[in-house]
Structure formats: structure tokens, C-alpha cells
Coordinates of C-alpha atoms in Angstrom, one line a residue:
Chain A
M8 CA 3.4 -2.3 -31.5
N9 CA 4.0 0.9 -29.5
V10 CA 2.7 0.9 -25.9
I11 CA 0.8 4.2 -26.1
D12 CA -0.8 3.3 -29.4
A13 CA -1.8 -0.1 -28.1
I14 CA -3.4 1.5 -25.0
R15 CA -5.2 4.1 -27.1
N16 CA -6.3 1.8 -30.0
R17 CA -7.3 -1.4 -28.2
R18 CA -11.0 -1.9 -28.3
S19 CA -13.3 -4.6 -27.1
I20 CA -13.8 -7.0 -30.0
R21 CA -17.0 -9.1 -30.0
K22 CA -17.0 -10.6 -33.5
F23 CA -14.4 -13.1 -34.6
R24 CA -13.7 -15.1 -37.7
D25 CA -12.9 -18.8 -37.7
A26 CA -9.1 -19.2 -37.4
N27 CA -6.6 -21.1 -35.4
I28 CA -4.6 -19.2 -32.7
E29 CA -1.2 -20.9 -32.1
D30 CA -0.3 -21.9 -28.5
E31 CA 2.7 -19.7 -28.8
K32 CA 0.5 -16.6 -29.0
V33 CA -1.7 -17.8 -26.2
N34 CA 1.5 -18.2 -24.1
I35 CA 2.6 -14.7 -24.9
I36 CA -0.8 -13.4 -23.6
L37 CA -0.6 -15.5 -20.4
D38 CA 2.9 -14.4 -19.9
A39 CA 1.9 -10.8 -20.1
G40 CA -0.7 -11.4 -17.4
R41 CA 1.9 -13.1 -15.3
W42 CA 4.1 -10.0 -15.3
A43 CA 1.4 -7.7 -13.8
P44 CA 2.3 -6.0 -10.5
S45 CA 0.5 -7.1 -7.3
G46 CA 0.7 -6.0 -3.7
M47 CA 3.6 -7.8 -1.9
N48 CA 4.1 -9.5 -5.3
N49 CA 1.6 -12.1 -4.3
Q50 CA 0.4 -12.8 -7.9
P51 CA -3.1 -13.8 -6.8
W52 CA -4.2 -15.0 -10.3
Q53 CA -4.9 -18.3 -12.0
F54 CA -5.9 -18.9 -15.6
I55 CA -7.7 -21.6 -17.4
V56 CA -7.4 -21.6 -21.2
V57 CA -10.4 -23.2 -22.9
R58 CA -10.2 -24.3 -26.5
S59 CA -12.7 -27.2 -26.6
R60 CA -15.9 -26.3 -28.5
E61 CA -17.9 -28.4 -26.1
T62 CA -16.6 -26.6 -23.0
I63 CA -17.0 -23.2 -24.7
D64 CA -20.6 -24.0 -25.4
K65 CA -21.2 -25.0 -21.8
I66 CA -19.7 -21.7 -20.5
A67 CA -21.6 -19.8 -23.2
Q68 CA -24.8 -20.9 -21.5
C69 CA -23.8 -19.0 -18.3
T70 CA -24.1 -15.6 -19.9
I71 CA -26.4 -13.5 -22.1
Y72 CA -23.4 -12.9 -24.3
S73 CA -23.3 -16.5 -25.5
D74 CA -22.9 -15.6 -29.2
I75 CA -19.6 -13.8 -28.4
L76 CA -18.2 -16.8 -26.6
R77 CA -19.4 -19.2 -29.3
S78 CA -17.7 -17.1 -32.0
A79 CA -14.4 -16.9 -30.0
N80 CA -11.4 -19.1 -30.9
L81 CA -10.6 -19.5 -27.2
L82 CA -11.4 -18.3 -23.8
I83 CA -9.2 -17.5 -20.8
A84 CA -11.0 -17.7 -17.5
V85 CA -9.3 -15.5 -15.0
F86 CA -9.6 -16.3 -11.3
L87 CA -8.6 -14.7 -8.0
D88 CA -6.8 -17.3 -6.0
K89 CA -8.2 -16.8 -2.5
D90 CA -5.5 -18.8 -0.9
E91 CA -3.0 -16.1 -2.1
M92 CA -5.1 -13.1 -1.0
Y93 CA -3.9 -10.5 1.5
D94 CA -6.3 -7.7 0.9
R95 CA -9.4 -8.1 -1.3
T96 CA -9.4 -4.6 -2.8
K97 CA -5.7 -4.7 -3.6
D98 CA -5.9 -8.2 -4.9
V99 CA -8.9 -7.4 -7.1
M100 CA -7.0 -4.4 -8.5
A101 CA -4.0 -6.7 -9.3
I102 CA -6.3 -8.9 -11.2
G103 CA -7.5 -5.9 -13.2
A104 CA -3.9 -5.0 -14.0
C105 CA -3.2 -8.6 -15.1
I106 CA -6.3 -8.7 -17.4
Q107 CA -5.3 -5.4 -19.0
N108 CA -1.8 -6.8 -19.7
M109 CA -3.4 -9.7 -21.4
L110 CA -5.8 -7.5 -23.5
L111 CA -2.9 -5.3 -24.6
A112 CA -0.8 -8.3 -25.5
A113 CA -3.7 -9.8 -27.5
H114 CA -4.1 -6.5 -29.3
S115 CA -0.4 -6.3 -30.1
L116 CA -0.6 -9.8 -31.6
E117 CA -3.4 -8.4 -33.9
L118 CA -5.9 -10.6 -32.1
G119 CA -9.2 -9.3 -30.7
A120 CA -10.5 -9.8 -27.2
V121 CA -13.3 -8.8 -24.9
W122 CA -13.4 -8.8 -21.1
L123 CA -16.7 -10.3 -20.0
G124 CA -18.0 -9.6 -16.5
E125 CA -21.7 -10.3 -16.8
I126 CA -20.9 -14.0 -16.5
L127 CA -19.8 -13.5 -12.9
K128 CA -23.5 -13.9 -11.9
E129 CA -23.0 -17.6 -12.8
K130 CA -19.5 -17.9 -11.4
E131 CA -20.1 -21.1 -9.4
K132 CA -21.5 -22.8 -12.5
V133 CA -18.3 -21.8 -14.5
N134 CA -16.1 -23.2 -11.7
Q135 CA -18.1 -26.5 -11.9
I136 CA -17.6 -26.7 -15.7
L137 CA -13.9 -26.1 -15.4
D138 CA -13.4 -28.3 -12.2
A139 CA -12.0 -25.2 -10.5
P140 CA -11.9 -25.5 -6.7
E141 CA -13.8 -23.1 -4.3
S142 CA -10.5 -21.3 -3.5
L143 CA -10.6 -19.8 -7.1
E144 CA -13.1 -17.0 -7.6
L145 CA -14.0 -16.2 -11.2
M146 CA -13.1 -12.6 -12.0
A147 CA -13.6 -12.5 -15.8
V148 CA -13.8 -14.5 -18.9
L149 CA -11.7 -13.2 -21.9
A150 CA -13.0 -14.2 -25.3
I151 CA -10.2 -14.1 -27.8
G152 CA -10.1 -14.5 -31.6
C153 CA -9.3 -13.0 -34.9
P154 CA -11.2 -9.7 -35.2
V155 CA -13.7 -9.0 -37.9
E156 CA -14.7 -5.6 -36.6
R157 CA -13.0 -2.3 -35.6
P158 CA -15.4 -0.7 -33.3
T159 CA -14.8 2.8 -31.9
S160 CA -15.3 3.9 -28.3
T161 CA -15.3 7.1 -26.2
R162 CA -14.0 8.3 -22.9
K163 CA -14.7 11.2 -20.6
A164 CA -12.5 14.3 -21.3
L165 CA -9.4 14.4 -19.2
D166 CA -10.5 17.6 -17.4
E167 CA -13.6 15.7 -16.1
I168 CA -11.5 13.2 -14.3
A169 CA -8.1 14.8 -13.6
H170 CA -7.5 17.4 -10.9
R171 CA -4.3 19.4 -10.3
G172 CA -2.9 20.0 -6.8
R173 CA -6.1 19.2 -5.1
Y174 CA -9.7 18.2 -5.9
S175 CA -11.6 20.8 -7.9
R176 CA -15.2 20.3 -8.4
K177 CA -16.4 20.8 -12.0
Chain B
M21 CA 8.5 1.1 -26.9
N22 CA 7.1 -2.3 -27.8
V23 CA 4.0 -3.4 -25.7
I24 CA 5.3 -6.9 -24.8
D25 CA 8.7 -5.5 -23.8
A26 CA 7.1 -2.8 -21.7
I27 CA 5.0 -5.4 -19.9
R28 CA 8.0 -7.6 -19.3
N29 CA 10.5 -5.0 -18.3
R30 CA 8.5 -2.5 -16.3
R31 CA 9.6 -2.7 -12.6
S32 CA 8.5 -0.8 -9.5
I33 CA 10.9 2.1 -9.1
R34 CA 11.4 3.5 -5.6
K35 CA 14.4 5.8 -6.1
F36 CA 14.3 8.9 -8.2
R37 CA 16.7 11.7 -9.1
D38 CA 15.7 15.3 -8.9
A39 CA 14.3 16.3 -12.3
N40 CA 11.4 18.1 -13.8
I41 CA 8.7 16.1 -15.5
E42 CA 6.9 18.1 -18.2
D43 CA 3.1 18.4 -18.0
E44 CA 3.0 16.9 -21.5
K45 CA 4.3 13.6 -20.1
V46 CA 2.0 13.7 -17.2
N47 CA -0.9 14.1 -19.6
I48 CA 0.2 11.2 -21.6
I49 CA 0.2 9.1 -18.4
L50 CA -3.3 10.3 -17.4
D51 CA -4.6 9.8 -20.9
A52 CA -3.4 6.2 -20.8
G53 CA -5.3 5.7 -17.6
R54 CA -8.4 7.2 -19.2
W55 CA -8.4 4.7 -22.0
A56 CA -8.6 1.6 -19.8
P57 CA -11.7 -0.6 -20.2
S58 CA -14.4 -0.7 -17.6
G59 CA -17.7 -2.5 -17.2
M60 CA -20.5 -0.7 -19.0
N61 CA -17.7 1.8 -19.9
N62 CA -18.5 3.6 -16.6
Q63 CA -14.9 4.9 -16.2
P64 CA -15.1 4.9 -12.4
W65 CA -11.8 6.7 -11.9
Q66 CA -10.6 10.2 -10.8
F67 CA -7.0 11.4 -10.6
I68 CA -5.3 14.1 -8.5
V69 CA -1.8 15.1 -9.7
V70 CA 0.3 16.4 -6.8
R71 CA 3.5 18.4 -7.6
S72 CA 3.7 20.7 -4.5
R73 CA 6.5 19.6 -2.2
E74 CA 4.4 20.7 0.8
T75 CA 1.5 18.5 -0.2
I76 CA 3.7 15.6 -1.1
D77 CA 5.3 15.9 2.4
K78 CA 1.9 15.8 4.0
I79 CA 0.9 12.7 2.1
A80 CA 4.2 11.1 2.8
Q81 CA 3.3 11.2 6.5
C82 CA 0.4 8.8 5.8
T83 CA 2.6 5.9 4.9
I84 CA 5.7 4.0 6.1
Y85 CA 7.1 4.5 2.6
S86 CA 7.5 8.3 3.1
D87 CA 11.1 8.3 1.7
I88 CA 9.8 7.0 -1.7
L89 CA 7.1 9.7 -1.8
R90 CA 9.5 12.5 -0.8
S91 CA 12.0 11.5 -3.5
A92 CA 9.3 11.3 -6.2
N93 CA 8.9 14.2 -8.7
L94 CA 5.1 13.9 -8.6
L95 CA 2.3 11.8 -7.3
I96 CA -0.9 10.7 -8.9
A97 CA -3.6 9.8 -6.4
V98 CA -6.1 7.4 -8.0
F99 CA -9.6 7.2 -6.7
L100 CA -12.7 5.1 -7.2
D101 CA -15.6 7.4 -7.9
K102 CA -18.3 5.8 -5.9
D103 CA -21.0 7.9 -7.7
E104 CA -20.1 6.0 -10.9
M105 CA -19.9 2.5 -9.4
Y106 CA -22.2 -0.3 -10.6
D107 CA -20.4 -3.4 -9.1
R108 CA -17.6 -3.0 -6.6
T109 CA -15.5 -6.0 -7.7
K110 CA -15.8 -5.0 -11.4
D111 CA -15.1 -1.4 -10.7
V112 CA -12.1 -2.1 -8.6
M113 CA -10.7 -4.3 -11.4
A114 CA -11.2 -1.5 -13.8
I115 CA -9.2 0.8 -11.5
G116 CA -6.4 -1.9 -11.6
A117 CA -6.5 -1.9 -15.4
C118 CA -6.4 2.0 -15.4
I119 CA -3.3 2.0 -13.0
Q120 CA -1.5 -0.6 -15.1
N121 CA -2.0 1.6 -18.2
M122 CA -0.5 4.5 -16.4
L123 CA 2.5 2.5 -15.1
L124 CA 3.1 1.2 -18.7
A125 CA 2.9 4.7 -20.1
A126 CA 5.3 6.0 -17.5
H127 CA 7.7 3.2 -18.3
S128 CA 7.5 3.9 -22.0
L129 CA 8.4 7.5 -21.4
E130 CA 11.5 6.3 -19.5
L131 CA 10.0 7.4 -16.2
G132 CA 9.9 5.3 -13.1
A133 CA 6.9 4.6 -11.0
V134 CA 5.6 2.6 -8.1
W135 CA 2.1 1.6 -7.1
L136 CA 1.7 2.3 -3.4
G137 CA -1.1 0.5 -1.6
E138 CA 0.0 0.5 2.1
I139 CA -1.1 4.2 2.3
L140 CA -4.8 3.0 2.0
K141 CA -4.8 2.5 5.7
E142 CA -4.8 6.3 5.9
K143 CA -7.1 6.9 3.0
E144 CA -9.4 9.3 4.8
K145 CA -6.4 11.5 5.8
V146 CA -5.2 11.6 2.2
N147 CA -8.7 12.6 1.1
Q148 CA -8.6 15.4 3.6
I149 CA -5.2 16.7 2.4
L150 CA -6.4 16.7 -1.2
D151 CA -9.9 18.1 -0.4
A152 CA -11.4 15.0 -2.0
P153 CA -15.0 14.4 -1.2
E154 CA -16.3 11.2 0.5
S155 CA -17.6 9.9 -2.9
L156 CA -14.0 9.4 -3.9
E157 CA -12.3 6.3 -2.3
L158 CA -8.5 6.3 -2.5
M159 CA -7.3 3.2 -4.4
A160 CA -3.6 3.9 -4.8
V161 CA -0.9 6.5 -4.9
L162 CA 1.5 6.4 -7.8
A163 CA 4.9 7.9 -7.1
I164 CA 6.6 9.0 -10.3
G165 CA 10.0 10.3 -11.2
C166 CA 13.2 9.8 -13.1
P167 CA 14.6 6.4 -12.1
V168 CA 18.0 5.8 -10.6
E169 CA 17.7 2.1 -10.2
R170 CA 16.9 -0.9 -12.4
P171 CA 15.6 -3.5 -10.0
T172 CA 14.8 -7.1 -11.0
S173 CA 11.8 -9.1 -10.0
T174 CA 10.4 -12.6 -10.3
R175 CA 7.1 -14.3 -11.1
K176 CA 5.7 -17.7 -10.6
A177 CA 6.3 -20.1 -13.5
L178 CA 3.5 -20.1 -16.1
D179 CA 2.7 -23.8 -15.4
E180 CA 2.0 -22.9 -11.7
I181 CA -0.8 -20.5 -12.7
A182 CA -2.1 -21.5 -16.1
H183 CA -4.2 -24.6 -16.7
R184 CA -5.3 -26.0 -20.1
G185 CA -8.9 -27.2 -20.7
R186 CA -9.8 -27.5 -17.1
Y187 CA -8.3 -27.0 -13.7
S188 CA -5.4 -29.4 -13.0
R189 CA -4.1 -29.4 -9.5
K190 CA -0.3 -29.2 -9.4

């Protein structure tokens, strides 16, 4: 799948059908995350892939979006590894780049995915469920599956967000 | 260009040859940034495209990487729009996703780009040069041009960063 098309057509998918996703595909997604850029190439990310229905159910209880998690085929919990941090703002941006790579890779494999952030309000509980140490700070949970919807979305017009030469108030 | 290949083969490019980059290509890059995901779809980003040699020279004085900026064909300054923020960590991740989209788009257009973060230590000065209001916080400067190098890079092995089922200390 073409890069620009993937960027333009990727949507957040919140409804999945029951299906198996091969480990090979999961590894392509993780590998895409791994190749994100980071400041000083510090790669401050760690991933936990969750396939067990029991564990998914426990994590689902940490968010108001439990139905999405329960219908997903697998989750990828994405953490900031605080032992690798050098600058919180830059490291958090690197995590965003890493997540976007994984979402684009999932889309290019014809899988659907959604980036869940609301669950961060229960991040300590998620760490506990996954045996993750305190040095790992939960940044997002990606719910991944075979899509059964093709939602649309919108963005601000380019001239609302892009300025030429210097800032020009709209 | 294929998504997975772009993700795997994109490198930070720091040496550029003198060449013109058409506005059409710049708009494809900005548009890729625009289509990044963000929490509540708040799209907390603003971009300033800088082509003037005089302005590039002024910005170059704000970083130890001035040679890279001076050899670039254009810069894109990426800001967090604090008026659109709802959660700093999530908004900063969204900016990272947005930057990654722009880097992948540049790579797919056979342009080179580098994400510069060191310049953030002089972010107020950059805002001043670009007439950007205090509500915009500089997150990165992307230097973009026609590449004259093909550097290599490395990443940690997948089994150092990816865990299955639950966290497993290495």
C-alpha cells in the first residue's frame, strides 16, 4: 500500500470481527514501531502484546471503551521506558511517532486499529495486570482486529494550520 | 512507495544539495501531517513553512546544527497549539504522530528530512523570529531538502522491547 494513501485513508477502527491475526503480522506491526525516529536514537518504547481473552477482559475494565477492547483480536500496550528517557517532551513525541508507524503498518496489512488514550487514567492498574514495572509508563493501548466498519473523519483545512514564511493570524 | 518499506528505509538526512522543492510537494507533506490522529481529534498542531534564506539563517543561529539548517531547502517549524490542548502527554504524542507522517511523506517523495529537537532550548527565540504567538509552543523543526547521503541506522532487537502476554524481564 502506498504511503500517502495509507496516511490519508487510515481511520480509527472500533469494531472488529472474530478472526485470527497471525504472529507474522503482529511482528510486522511491532517492527514498524521499532523503526520510528527518536531523539539521540534512544528508542524509549516497550510493547506488550496481549492475546489472552482473560487479560483483555481485565484491561477492558480499566476504560469506558471496554466494548472496543473486548471485540479486538489483540492489544498492544505501548509504554514509555523511563529508564531510557532523556527529555520527556521529546520522548513522548517519539512514542507518538512509534504508535503512528504501528497504525500505518496495521492499515497496510488490511487490519483495523484504534489508539486508546482514555485508559491512561487507570495506567497503574494496567501495569499491575501486565506485571509491568514502575519504570514503564503506559502511553496508549492499541486495539487491533479485522475491521467491520469504514468510518470517515475530517480535518481542519490546511490554511487554518499552515503558515508561509511567518505566522499569519487567520 | 510502499508503507512498510518507507517506515523501514526512512533515515534522518542531514546533507542536502541545492534544488528547488515545488510547493505542491510541500503541500503533500503538510497534508500528511494534517491527517495524523489526535485525541478527541483536536488536531493540536500548527506549521510554519520557511523558505527565505534570511529567515533560515536566523533560525540556524538557534541551534548547534546550523550547518544542517543552512543546507536545507526549506524548514517546517512544528508547533503545539496550546489553545487546542486537552492533555499535554496525549497532545505531544499526537504531534509526534503528525511529524512522523510528514517525514514518511517527504521520504516517499524522494526528499530527505531530519527532525531537529536540540533547537527547542531556544524555542522562544524561534517564536520571535517567526512572529509566532505564545500560544504556540515549538515542538520541532524539520529540515527538508534533496538528499545527498544515504545513512544507515540501527534499532534494538524486537525481543528487547516486545513482550508477549505480560512483561518479561530480559
